[in-house]
């Protein structure tokens, strides 16, 4: 019933014994730390409503805040670019790199960069790319895409990382401890930070009334990526706008607690324009690429609430499906519940329709979302569209049609269910059905309790003839 | 809470799974509701709440079913459902099916506001705090997702179970984590669903309970079926059977009974 490509990715994930362990280590810690952070915050519910309202206000007035941001960023000395599509955004970034004569660029982790395919675009242009976030560094060495939006190397165990460093680092040392592994990565990356011509980062917030770009990291790599090079390029989705620094701080409190359970990140940096006269360091050119890539279409297509997303990853960490299959099985840039909503926007619904269906609609994602995105409702919206567009397989449509015929006709439904019970009971042995035609999806790994001898309605009629 | 109405007329929405798999749950619901002073009727013109269509994206079919539900249940003081999932469909989702039809939307909203999951209804509306039942065993209670998150069913079953003579409650790890049923999800994505239910049965076993209880038959069929496949000694029942004191009338889910 599923698309072969999705089924194959799921099978691969489920067959990997290390993956489940790696996922549970990281997401388990994230879940308990987030729970503690929320429990220690009496005003969490109110803060969540404020966060939701800030994002909704910006979404409703996007044109105003975009132009305000452009005006203030330009006044601070930034060069603002507009990109409608992923391709346009990549062309702009590659164009800036080429104009700067860049041979090597450093990049601080940015999911938007992954979304627009920037790593490939840089490679195609012959520009060397150095990922500076520790986890991004790991997956660059492994040649993997990110499997989580906060911990891109979530799928790698410590042992696998040590093996990668041993194979790729110039001076890996013993790598006996995590600290030794981090030290090896520092030695490897330090010289690259200083040698880069261009630094590329994303943005957590675009602050309209100052024109500043805010990034949050725990490793300090964003600061080393954006300060030494001559040119700094920011790529950001237009939904990152907030009216003011105060609004950014309200959202930051929600973002950090939801992502890692910490109260604040190690580094919270505001980038406002290029180096000014008298500054000790900083880039001489500062570019901001504002990317739409489907976001304004989301407004028009009933997905406006998704533009609230802060990319905290809480919905991934709490998703029972993600916890089983990990990020790569989703096949898009963004995995988990938020990815199941976004990937059909970015890659088209045809071919990705499994994502909104491979979900039990249990609602835990919405419960932990710091900006109350109704993820199950949005996923159901994709299911409705998939149904309307005829993307559901024939066997699903056929069974639903037959079922529809009966459930809409109670007078026919009663004898039909009575007959179904008799047939199903033919397959039962001592109360259980271990195998039955058309029930393989259930019975391959579970037994099916035998249905009742008589339906409730039939029994009730015998007990209460007037009913 | 306002004083409970003297003798409200309650329409019992049986649910298709109780009708086909576990009629005892329907009779347990009737007994509990009558003990709580309700006059219970079971409209014949009911089949399914429409979730299989609604969650597959077939809005038209769920609307057609919902119209029938409005006709069959519109006249009752309350609609009570022995399932958080079907209860959530009636209470949270029904009105949205008619967003483009103010007349039907108003009727659906009125019905939704009077619709309740069984145990939440007993505790929150009827003010029931003790039941007249006994159960010799250690139970663990799984919070089914829709009941928990759409309807706030969490403390009510535990409170009533606390009044069952001889019963001990042993909480499992992650009682609020989905069991992997998810309606059609479990047959559309059986490999993922199986891993989820296997994690759940691991937690059930670790609780030390001899009986698994929940308020939703779909989740129970899934977990009971997996427990059976693993040859677990843990037995499964709908919480209403225990609260109504009817466990001696029917064996646990799937257990064959030779007598009567």
PDB file of N, CA and C in Angstrom, chain A residues 2 14 20 320 323-324 354 357 359-364 367 380 383-384 387 403-404 407 413-414 417 424 430-432 434 441-447 449 451-452 454-457 459-461 463-464, chain B residues 14 16 19-21 23 26-27 34 40 42-44 46-48 54-55 57-59 61 64 145 149 174 177-178 185-186 188-191 193-196 199 221-222 224-226 228-229 253-254 256:
ATOM      1  N   UNK A   2       2.095   1.085   0.404  1.00  0.00           N
ATOM      2  CA  UNK A   2       2.919   2.279   0.495  1.00  0.00           C
ATOM      3  C   UNK A   2       3.739   2.413  -0.780  1.00  0.00           C
ATOM      4  N   UNK A  14      14.378   0.089   9.970  1.00  0.00           N
ATOM      5  CA  UNK A  14      13.965  -0.873  10.994  1.00  0.00           C
ATOM      6  C   UNK A  14      14.951  -2.031  11.109  1.00  0.00           C
ATOM      7  N   UNK A  20      17.944   2.540  16.298  1.00  0.00           N
ATOM      8  CA  UNK A  20      16.973   2.687  17.389  1.00  0.00           C
ATOM      9  C   UNK A  20      17.684   3.128  18.666  1.00  0.00           C
ATOM     10  N   UNK A 320       6.196   8.963  17.955  1.00  0.00           N
ATOM     11  CA  UNK A 320       6.447   7.519  18.072  1.00  0.00           C
ATOM     12  C   UNK A 320       6.910   6.913  16.752  1.00  0.00           C
ATOM     13  N   UNK A 323      10.575   7.910  16.320  1.00  0.00           N
ATOM     14  CA  UNK A 323      11.399   7.136  17.254  1.00  0.00           C
ATOM     15  C   UNK A 323      11.668   5.726  16.725  1.00  0.00           C
ATOM     16  N   UNK A 324      10.818   5.242  15.838  1.00  0.00           N
ATOM     17  CA  UNK A 324      11.069   3.917  15.258  1.00  0.00           C
ATOM     18  C   UNK A 324      11.906   3.988  13.989  1.00  0.00           C
ATOM     19  N   UNK A 354       2.867   9.239   1.425  1.00  0.00           N
ATOM     20  CA  UNK A 354       2.973   8.350   2.581  1.00  0.00           C
ATOM     21  C   UNK A 354       3.233   9.125   3.862  1.00  0.00           C
ATOM     22  N   UNK A 357       0.363  10.073   5.861  1.00  0.00           N
ATOM     23  CA  UNK A 357      -0.413   8.891   6.253  1.00  0.00           C
ATOM     24  C   UNK A 357       0.304   8.038   7.303  1.00  0.00           C
ATOM     25  N   UNK A 359       1.294   8.017  10.203  1.00  0.00           N
ATOM     26  CA  UNK A 359       1.129   8.773  11.435  1.00  0.00           C
ATOM     27  C   UNK A 359      -0.127   8.252  12.106  1.00  0.00           C
ATOM     28  N   UNK A 360      -0.089   8.084  13.424  1.00  0.00           N
ATOM     29  CA  UNK A 360      -1.285   7.561  14.102  1.00  0.00           C
ATOM     30  C   UNK A 360      -2.209   8.674  14.589  1.00  0.00           C
ATOM     31  N   UNK A 361      -1.881   9.919  14.261  1.00  0.00           N
ATOM     32  CA  UNK A 361      -2.694  11.064  14.687  1.00  0.00           C
ATOM     33  C   UNK A 361      -2.894  11.061  16.202  1.00  0.00           C
ATOM     34  N   UNK A 362      -1.841  10.669  16.938  1.00  0.00           N
ATOM     35  CA  UNK A 362      -1.981  10.554  18.389  1.00  0.00           C
ATOM     36  C   UNK A 362      -1.912  11.910  19.092  1.00  0.00           C
ATOM     37  N   UNK A 363      -1.453  12.934  18.378  1.00  0.00           N
ATOM     38  CA  UNK A 363      -1.554  14.297  18.913  1.00  0.00           C
ATOM     39  C   UNK A 363      -0.435  14.728  19.840  1.00  0.00           C
ATOM     40  N   UNK A 364       0.553  13.860  20.075  1.00  0.00           N
ATOM     41  CA  UNK A 364       1.616  14.235  21.005  1.00  0.00           C
ATOM     42  C   UNK A 364       2.460  15.382  20.440  1.00  0.00           C
ATOM     43  N   UNK A 367       0.802  18.583  21.191  1.00  0.00           N
ATOM     44  CA  UNK A 367       0.859  18.838  22.626  1.00  0.00           C
ATOM     45  C   UNK A 367       2.190  19.477  23.033  1.00  0.00           C
ATOM     46  N   UNK A 380      -3.980  15.731   8.368  1.00  0.00           N
ATOM     47  CA  UNK A 380      -5.246  15.251   7.823  1.00  0.00           C
ATOM     48  C   UNK A 380      -5.629  16.040   6.580  1.00  0.00           C
ATOM     49  N   UNK A 383      -4.039  14.450   3.774  1.00  0.00           N
ATOM     50  CA  UNK A 383      -4.734  13.206   3.432  1.00  0.00           C
ATOM     51  C   UNK A 383      -5.968  13.499   2.590  1.00  0.00           C
ATOM     52  N   UNK A 384      -6.671  14.585   2.943  1.00  0.00           N
ATOM     53  CA  UNK A 384      -7.857  14.932   2.166  1.00  0.00           C
ATOM     54  C   UNK A 384      -7.471  15.296   0.739  1.00  0.00           C
ATOM     55  N   UNK A 387      -6.580  12.205  -1.180  1.00  0.00           N
ATOM     56  CA  UNK A 387      -7.804  11.489  -1.554  1.00  0.00           C
ATOM     57  C   UNK A 387      -8.463  12.168  -2.762  1.00  0.00           C
ATOM     58  N   UNK A 403     -17.012  -0.315   2.174  1.00  0.00           N
ATOM     59  CA  UNK A 403     -17.361  -0.014   3.570  1.00  0.00           C
ATOM     60  C   UNK A 403     -18.409   1.097   3.612  1.00  0.00           C
ATOM     61  N   UNK A 404     -18.199   2.128   2.777  1.00  0.00           N
ATOM     62  CA  UNK A 404     -19.126   3.261   2.730  1.00  0.00           C
ATOM     63  C   UNK A 404     -20.528   2.787   2.395  1.00  0.00           C
ATOM     64  N   UNK A 407     -21.934   1.127   5.704  1.00  0.00           N
ATOM     65  CA  UNK A 407     -22.134   1.913   6.929  1.00  0.00           C
ATOM     66  C   UNK A 407     -23.184   2.995   6.756  1.00  0.00           C
ATOM     67  N   UNK A 413     -26.326  -3.036   6.914  1.00  0.00           N
ATOM     68  CA  UNK A 413     -25.108  -3.213   7.710  1.00  0.00           C
ATOM     69  C   UNK A 413     -25.285  -4.339   8.725  1.00  0.00           C
ATOM     70  N   UNK A 414     -26.477  -4.423   9.358  1.00  0.00           N
ATOM     71  CA  UNK A 414     -26.688  -5.444  10.405  1.00  0.00           C
ATOM     72  C   UNK A 414     -26.512  -6.860   9.859  1.00  0.00           C
ATOM     73  N   UNK A 417     -22.799  -7.476   8.802  1.00  0.00           N
ATOM     74  CA  UNK A 417     -21.839  -7.704   9.885  1.00  0.00           C
ATOM     75  C   UNK A 417     -22.066  -9.073  10.519  1.00  0.00           C
ATOM     76  N   UNK A 424     -15.460 -14.722   9.773  1.00  0.00           N
ATOM     77  CA  UNK A 424     -14.202 -14.514  10.505  1.00  0.00           C
ATOM     78  C   UNK A 424     -13.998 -15.588  11.565  1.00  0.00           C
ATOM     79  N   UNK A 430      -9.563 -21.216  19.336  1.00  0.00           N
ATOM     80  CA  UNK A 430      -9.542 -20.870  20.757  1.00  0.00           C
ATOM     81  C   UNK A 430      -9.498 -19.343  20.973  1.00  0.00           C
ATOM     82  N   UNK A 431     -10.347 -18.653  20.250  1.00  0.00           N
ATOM     83  CA  UNK A 431     -10.510 -17.229  20.505  1.00  0.00           C
ATOM     84  C   UNK A 431      -9.603 -16.303  19.709  1.00  0.00           C
ATOM     85  N   UNK A 432      -8.657 -16.883  18.956  1.00  0.00           N
ATOM     86  CA  UNK A 432      -7.710 -16.022  18.254  1.00  0.00           C
ATOM     87  C   UNK A 432      -7.611 -16.405  16.781  1.00  0.00           C
ATOM     88  N   UNK A 434      -4.940 -16.374  13.892  1.00  0.00           N
ATOM     89  CA  UNK A 434      -3.495 -16.214  13.665  1.00  0.00           C
ATOM     90  C   UNK A 434      -3.213 -15.893  12.204  1.00  0.00           C
ATOM     91  N   UNK A 441      -1.610  -7.741   7.049  1.00  0.00           N
ATOM     92  CA  UNK A 441      -1.028  -6.553   7.674  1.00  0.00           C
ATOM     93  C   UNK A 441      -1.156  -6.627   9.183  1.00  0.00           C
ATOM     94  N   UNK A 442      -2.270  -7.183   9.631  1.00  0.00           N
ATOM     95  CA  UNK A 442      -2.460  -7.333  11.071  1.00  0.00           C
ATOM     96  C   UNK A 442      -1.765  -8.583  11.598  1.00  0.00           C
ATOM     97  N   UNK A 443      -2.025  -9.719  10.937  1.00  0.00           N
ATOM     98  CA  UNK A 443      -1.688 -11.001  11.573  1.00  0.00           C
ATOM     99  C   UNK A 443      -0.227 -11.420  11.387  1.00  0.00           C
ATOM    100  N   UNK A 444       0.550 -10.705  10.570  1.00  0.00           N
ATOM    101  CA  UNK A 444       1.937 -11.117  10.417  1.00  0.00           C
ATOM    102  C   UNK A 444       2.677 -11.044  11.761  1.00  0.00           C
ATOM    103  N   UNK A 445       2.373 -10.023  12.541  1.00  0.00           N
ATOM    104  CA  UNK A 445       3.110  -9.838  13.799  1.00  0.00           C
ATOM    105  C   UNK A 445       2.215  -9.756  15.030  1.00  0.00           C
ATOM    106  N   UNK A 446       0.912  -9.991  14.823  1.00  0.00           N
ATOM    107  CA  UNK A 446      -0.032  -9.918  15.939  1.00  0.00           C
ATOM    108  C   UNK A 446      -1.084 -10.974  15.716  1.00  0.00           C
ATOM    109  N   UNK A 447      -1.697 -11.469  16.762  1.00  0.00           N
ATOM    110  CA  UNK A 447      -2.893 -12.266  16.588  1.00  0.00           C
ATOM    111  C   UNK A 447      -4.088 -11.335  16.571  1.00  0.00           C
ATOM    112  N   UNK A 449      -7.906 -11.009  17.871  1.00  0.00           N
ATOM    113  CA  UNK A 449      -8.948 -11.640  18.676  1.00  0.00           C
ATOM    114  C   UNK A 449     -10.146 -12.001  17.798  1.00  0.00           C
ATOM    115  N   UNK A 451     -13.847 -12.214  16.624  1.00  0.00           N
ATOM    116  CA  UNK A 451     -14.986 -11.334  16.913  1.00  0.00           C
ATOM    117  C   UNK A 451     -16.051 -12.084  17.718  1.00  0.00           C
ATOM    118  N   UNK A 452     -17.067 -11.349  18.135  1.00  0.00           N
ATOM    119  CA  UNK A 452     -18.117 -11.930  18.967  1.00  0.00           C
ATOM    120  C   UNK A 452     -18.958 -12.926  18.160  1.00  0.00           C
ATOM    121  N   UNK A 454     -22.179 -13.014  18.297  1.00  0.00           N
ATOM    122  CA  UNK A 454     -23.275 -12.179  17.796  1.00  0.00           C
ATOM    123  C   UNK A 454     -22.921 -10.731  18.063  1.00  0.00           C
ATOM    124  N   UNK A 455     -23.342  -9.829  17.213  1.00  0.00           N
ATOM    125  CA  UNK A 455     -23.039  -8.413  17.447  1.00  0.00           C
ATOM    126  C   UNK A 455     -23.761  -7.925  18.702  1.00  0.00           C
ATOM    127  N   UNK A 456     -23.272  -6.802  19.205  1.00  0.00           N
ATOM    128  CA  UNK A 456     -23.947  -6.173  20.347  1.00  0.00           C
ATOM    129  C   UNK A 456     -25.403  -5.878  19.994  1.00  0.00           C
ATOM    130  N   UNK A 457     -25.627  -5.350  18.807  1.00  0.00           N
ATOM    131  CA  UNK A 457     -26.977  -4.957  18.414  1.00  0.00           C
ATOM    132  C   UNK A 457     -27.913  -6.159  18.388  1.00  0.00           C
ATOM    133  N   UNK A 459     -27.519  -9.000  20.105  1.00  0.00           N
ATOM    134  CA  UNK A 459     -27.723  -9.459  21.487  1.00  0.00           C
ATOM    135  C   UNK A 459     -28.689  -8.542  22.232  1.00  0.00           C
ATOM    136  N   UNK A 460     -28.548  -7.249  21.958  1.00  0.00           N
ATOM    137  CA  UNK A 460     -29.420  -6.290  22.645  1.00  0.00           C
ATOM    138  C   UNK A 460     -30.879  -6.515  22.258  1.00  0.00           C
ATOM    139  N   UNK A 461     -31.081  -6.818  20.993  1.00  0.00           N
ATOM    140  CA  UNK A 461     -32.450  -7.030  20.511  1.00  0.00           C
ATOM    141  C   UNK A 461     -33.083  -8.228  21.232  1.00  0.00           C
ATOM    142  N   UNK A 463     -32.242  -9.228  24.266  1.00  0.00           N
ATOM    143  CA  UNK A 463     -32.459  -8.894  25.672  1.00  0.00           C
ATOM    144  C   UNK A 463     -33.544  -7.845  25.850  1.00  0.00           C
ATOM    145  N   UNK A 464     -33.574  -6.899  24.880  1.00  0.00           N
ATOM    146  CA  UNK A 464     -34.561  -5.816  24.956  1.00  0.00           C
ATOM    147  C   UNK A 464     -35.322  -5.800  23.647  1.00  0.00           C
TER     148      UNK A 464
ATOM    149  N   UNK B  14     -22.476   2.930  20.399  1.00  0.00           N
ATOM    150  CA  UNK B  14     -21.823   1.677  20.788  1.00  0.00           C
ATOM    151  C   UNK B  14     -20.396   1.579  20.253  1.00  0.00           C
ATOM    152  N   UNK B  16     -18.414   0.707  16.307  1.00  0.00           N
ATOM    153  CA  UNK B  16     -18.458  -0.491  15.450  1.00  0.00           C
ATOM    154  C   UNK B  16     -17.617  -1.619  16.039  1.00  0.00           C
ATOM    155  N   UNK B  19     -19.476  -3.313  18.852  1.00  0.00           N
ATOM    156  CA  UNK B  19     -20.579  -4.070  18.250  1.00  0.00           C
ATOM    157  C   UNK B  19     -20.084  -5.417  17.717  1.00  0.00           C
ATOM    158  N   UNK B  20     -18.944  -5.408  17.056  1.00  0.00           N
ATOM    159  CA  UNK B  20     -18.462  -6.625  16.394  1.00  0.00           C
ATOM    160  C   UNK B  20     -17.595  -7.496  17.298  1.00  0.00           C
ATOM    161  N   UNK B  21     -16.788  -6.870  18.145  1.00  0.00           N
ATOM    162  CA  UNK B  21     -15.752  -7.616  18.865  1.00  0.00           C
ATOM    163  C   UNK B  21     -16.051  -7.857  20.336  1.00  0.00           C
ATOM    164  N   UNK B  23     -19.211  -7.145  22.619  1.00  0.00           N
ATOM    165  CA  UNK B  23     -20.526  -6.656  23.049  1.00  0.00           C
ATOM    166  C   UNK B  23     -20.605  -6.387  24.550  1.00  0.00           C
ATOM    167  N   UNK B  26     -20.523  -2.867  25.611  1.00  0.00           N
ATOM    168  CA  UNK B  26     -21.785  -2.149  25.449  1.00  0.00           C
ATOM    169  C   UNK B  26     -22.699  -2.374  26.637  1.00  0.00           C
ATOM    170  N   UNK B  27     -22.794  -3.639  27.081  1.00  0.00           N
ATOM    171  CA  UNK B  27     -23.657  -3.929  28.231  1.00  0.00           C
ATOM    172  C   UNK B  27     -23.069  -3.348  29.518  1.00  0.00           C
ATOM    173  N   UNK B  34     -26.807   3.298  33.858  1.00  0.00           N
ATOM    174  CA  UNK B  34     -28.048   3.147  34.627  1.00  0.00           C
ATOM    175  C   UNK B  34     -27.763   3.307  36.118  1.00  0.00           C
ATOM    176  N   UNK B  40     -31.025   4.879  29.454  1.00  0.00           N
ATOM    177  CA  UNK B  40     -30.141   4.607  28.314  1.00  0.00           C
ATOM    178  C   UNK B  40     -30.933   4.050  27.128  1.00  0.00           C
ATOM    179  N   UNK B  42     -30.423   2.898  22.868  1.00  0.00           N
ATOM    180  CA  UNK B  42     -29.425   2.561  21.854  1.00  0.00           C
ATOM    181  C   UNK B  42     -30.077   2.677  20.471  1.00  0.00           C
ATOM    182  N   UNK B  43     -29.913   3.811  19.829  1.00  0.00           N
ATOM    183  CA  UNK B  43     -30.541   3.980  18.506  1.00  0.00           C
ATOM    184  C   UNK B  43     -30.079   2.903  17.527  1.00  0.00           C
ATOM    185  N   UNK B  44     -31.026   2.323  16.800  1.00  0.00           N
ATOM    186  CA  UNK B  44     -30.696   1.243  15.863  1.00  0.00           C
ATOM    187  C   UNK B  44     -29.952   1.771  14.638  1.00  0.00           C
ATOM    188  N   UNK B  46     -27.385   3.337  14.031  1.00  0.00           N
ATOM    189  CA  UNK B  46     -25.976   3.728  14.156  1.00  0.00           C
ATOM    190  C   UNK B  46     -25.081   2.640  13.585  1.00  0.00           C
ATOM    191  N   UNK B  47     -23.981   3.068  12.990  1.00  0.00           N
ATOM    192  CA  UNK B  47     -23.002   2.101  12.479  1.00  0.00           C
ATOM    193  C   UNK B  47     -21.603   2.475  12.967  1.00  0.00           C
ATOM    194  N   UNK B  48     -21.071   3.577  12.446  1.00  0.00           N
ATOM    195  CA  UNK B  48     -19.677   3.938  12.726  1.00  0.00           C
ATOM    196  C   UNK B  48     -19.594   5.444  12.828  1.00  0.00           C
ATOM    197  N   UNK B  54     -12.735   9.643   7.629  1.00  0.00           N
ATOM    198  CA  UNK B  54     -12.225  10.967   7.992  1.00  0.00           C
ATOM    199  C   UNK B  54     -10.700  10.980   7.976  1.00  0.00           C
ATOM    200  N   UNK B  55     -10.097   9.944   8.549  1.00  0.00           N
ATOM    201  CA  UNK B  55      -8.642   9.917   8.642  1.00  0.00           C
ATOM    202  C   UNK B  55      -7.981   9.405   7.367  1.00  0.00           C
ATOM    203  N   UNK B  57      -9.056  10.806   4.591  1.00  0.00           N
ATOM    204  CA  UNK B  57      -9.197  11.993   3.753  1.00  0.00           C
ATOM    205  C   UNK B  57     -10.486  12.024   2.962  1.00  0.00           C
ATOM    206  N   UNK B  58     -11.356  11.033   3.193  1.00  0.00           N
ATOM    207  CA  UNK B  58     -12.632  10.968   2.470  1.00  0.00           C
ATOM    208  C   UNK B  58     -13.680  11.740   3.272  1.00  0.00           C
ATOM    209  N   UNK B  59     -13.648  13.043   3.101  1.00  0.00           N
ATOM    210  CA  UNK B  59     -14.518  13.922   3.874  1.00  0.00           C
ATOM    211  C   UNK B  59     -15.983  13.714   3.538  1.00  0.00           C
ATOM    212  N   UNK B  61     -17.659  11.008   2.719  1.00  0.00           N
ATOM    213  CA  UNK B  61     -18.261   9.884   3.424  1.00  0.00           C
ATOM    214  C   UNK B  61     -18.426  10.194   4.907  1.00  0.00           C
ATOM    215  N   UNK B  64     -21.464  12.280   5.275  1.00  0.00           N
ATOM    216  CA  UNK B  64     -22.718  11.536   5.107  1.00  0.00           C
ATOM    217  C   UNK B  64     -23.040  10.741   6.369  1.00  0.00           C
ATOM    218  N   UNK B 145      -4.775   7.666  22.941  1.00  0.00           N
ATOM    219  CA  UNK B 145      -4.351   9.019  22.567  1.00  0.00           C
ATOM    220  C   UNK B 145      -5.491  10.026  22.440  1.00  0.00           C
ATOM    221  N   UNK B 149      -5.784  13.248  24.758  1.00  0.00           N
ATOM    222  CA  UNK B 149      -5.405  14.576  24.265  1.00  0.00           C
ATOM    223  C   UNK B 149      -6.573  15.364  23.712  1.00  0.00           C
ATOM    224  N   UNK B 174       5.731   5.298  30.263  1.00  0.00           N
ATOM    225  CA  UNK B 174       5.120   5.927  29.088  1.00  0.00           C
ATOM    226  C   UNK B 174       3.682   5.471  28.821  1.00  0.00           C
ATOM    227  N   UNK B 177       2.147   7.065  25.688  1.00  0.00           N
ATOM    228  CA  UNK B 177       2.717   6.885  24.343  1.00  0.00           C
ATOM    229  C   UNK B 177       1.834   5.955  23.520  1.00  0.00           C
ATOM    230  N   UNK B 178       1.591   6.370  22.288  1.00  0.00           N
ATOM    231  CA  UNK B 178       0.714   5.632  21.369  1.00  0.00           C
ATOM    232  C   UNK B 178       1.135   4.168  21.239  1.00  0.00           C
ATOM    233  N   UNK B 185      -3.774   2.913  10.161  1.00  0.00           N
ATOM    234  CA  UNK B 185      -2.304   2.969  10.199  1.00  0.00           C
ATOM    235  C   UNK B 185      -1.700   1.582  10.421  1.00  0.00           C
ATOM    236  N   UNK B 186      -2.311   0.798  11.326  1.00  0.00           N
ATOM    237  CA  UNK B 186      -1.688  -0.474  11.733  1.00  0.00           C
ATOM    238  C   UNK B 186      -1.673  -1.491  10.604  1.00  0.00           C
ATOM    239  N   UNK B 188      -1.829  -0.332   7.241  1.00  0.00           N
ATOM    240  CA  UNK B 188      -1.131   0.316   6.121  1.00  0.00           C
ATOM    241  C   UNK B 188       0.377   0.294   6.324  1.00  0.00           C
ATOM    242  N   UNK B 189       0.796   0.437   7.582  1.00  0.00           N
ATOM    243  CA  UNK B 189       2.224   0.470   7.901  1.00  0.00           C
ATOM    244  C   UNK B 189       2.518  -0.555   9.000  1.00  0.00           C
ATOM    245  N   UNK B 190       2.300  -1.841   8.689  1.00  0.00           N
ATOM    246  CA  UNK B 190       2.398  -2.856   9.749  1.00  0.00           C
ATOM    247  C   UNK B 190       3.792  -2.954  10.369  1.00  0.00           C
ATOM    248  N   UNK B 191       4.838  -2.715   9.594  1.00  0.00           N
ATOM    249  CA  UNK B 191       6.187  -2.878  10.145  1.00  0.00           C
ATOM    250  C   UNK B 191       6.442  -1.835  11.237  1.00  0.00           C
ATOM    251  N   UNK B 193       4.090  -0.109  12.884  1.00  0.00           N
ATOM    252  CA  UNK B 193       3.107  -0.339  13.942  1.00  0.00           C
ATOM    253  C   UNK B 193       3.555  -1.464  14.875  1.00  0.00           C
ATOM    254  N   UNK B 194       4.132  -2.511  14.292  1.00  0.00           N
ATOM    255  CA  UNK B 194       4.573  -3.652  15.104  1.00  0.00           C
ATOM    256  C   UNK B 194       5.669  -3.243  16.081  1.00  0.00           C
ATOM    257  N   UNK B 195       6.625  -2.418  15.606  1.00  0.00           N
ATOM    258  CA  UNK B 195       7.682  -1.969  16.517  1.00  0.00           C
ATOM    259  C   UNK B 195       7.086  -1.147  17.653  1.00  0.00           C
ATOM    260  N   UNK B 196       6.091  -0.329  17.314  1.00  0.00           N
ATOM    261  CA  UNK B 196       5.486   0.518  18.352  1.00  0.00           C
ATOM    262  C   UNK B 196       4.772  -0.337  19.389  1.00  0.00           C
ATOM    263  N   UNK B 199       7.208  -2.152  21.669  1.00  0.00           N
ATOM    264  CA  UNK B 199       7.714  -1.300  22.756  1.00  0.00           C
ATOM    265  C   UNK B 199       6.669  -1.204  23.868  1.00  0.00           C
ATOM    266  N   UNK B 221      -7.343  -4.250  21.009  1.00  0.00           N
ATOM    267  CA  UNK B 221      -7.186  -5.372  20.070  1.00  0.00           C
ATOM    268  C   UNK B 221      -5.734  -5.456  19.612  1.00  0.00           C
ATOM    269  N   UNK B 222      -5.142  -4.293  19.377  1.00  0.00           N
ATOM    270  CA  UNK B 222      -3.751  -4.236  18.929  1.00  0.00           C
ATOM    271  C   UNK B 222      -2.802  -4.780  20.003  1.00  0.00           C
ATOM    272  N   UNK B 224      -3.560  -6.518  22.786  1.00  0.00           N
ATOM    273  CA  UNK B 224      -3.880  -7.898  23.167  1.00  0.00           C
ATOM    274  C   UNK B 224      -3.358  -8.871  22.113  1.00  0.00           C
ATOM    275  N   UNK B 225      -3.502  -8.483  20.842  1.00  0.00           N
ATOM    276  CA  UNK B 225      -3.035  -9.348  19.765  1.00  0.00           C
ATOM    277  C   UNK B 225      -1.527  -9.531  19.789  1.00  0.00           C
ATOM    278  N   UNK B 226      -0.816  -8.461  20.147  1.00  0.00           N
ATOM    279  CA  UNK B 226       0.637  -8.566  20.233  1.00  0.00           C
ATOM    280  C   UNK B 226       1.046  -9.357  21.488  1.00  0.00           C
ATOM    281  N   UNK B 228      -0.593 -11.713  22.854  1.00  0.00           N
ATOM    282  CA  UNK B 228      -0.868 -13.119  22.562  1.00  0.00           C
ATOM    283  C   UNK B 228       0.249 -13.702  21.693  1.00  0.00           C
ATOM    284  N   UNK B 229       0.667 -12.929  20.666  1.00  0.00           N
ATOM    285  CA  UNK B 229       1.707 -13.429  19.760  1.00  0.00           C
ATOM    286  C   UNK B 229       3.012 -13.648  20.513  1.00  0.00           C
ATOM    287  N   UNK B 253     -10.135 -10.412  26.589  1.00  0.00           N
ATOM    288  CA  UNK B 253     -10.208 -10.293  25.126  1.00  0.00           C
ATOM    289  C   UNK B 253      -9.459 -11.458  24.471  1.00  0.00           C
ATOM    290  N   UNK B 254     -10.167 -12.148  23.597  1.00  0.00           N
ATOM    291  CA  UNK B 254      -9.543 -13.231  22.829  1.00  0.00           C
ATOM    292  C   UNK B 254      -9.517 -14.569  23.525  1.00  0.00           C
ATOM    293  N   UNK B 256     -10.863 -17.917  24.770  1.00  0.00           N
ATOM    294  CA  UNK B 256     -12.029 -18.729  24.448  1.00  0.00           C
ATOM    295  C   UNK B 256     -12.749 -19.099  25.732  1.00  0.00           C
TER     296      UNK B 256
END
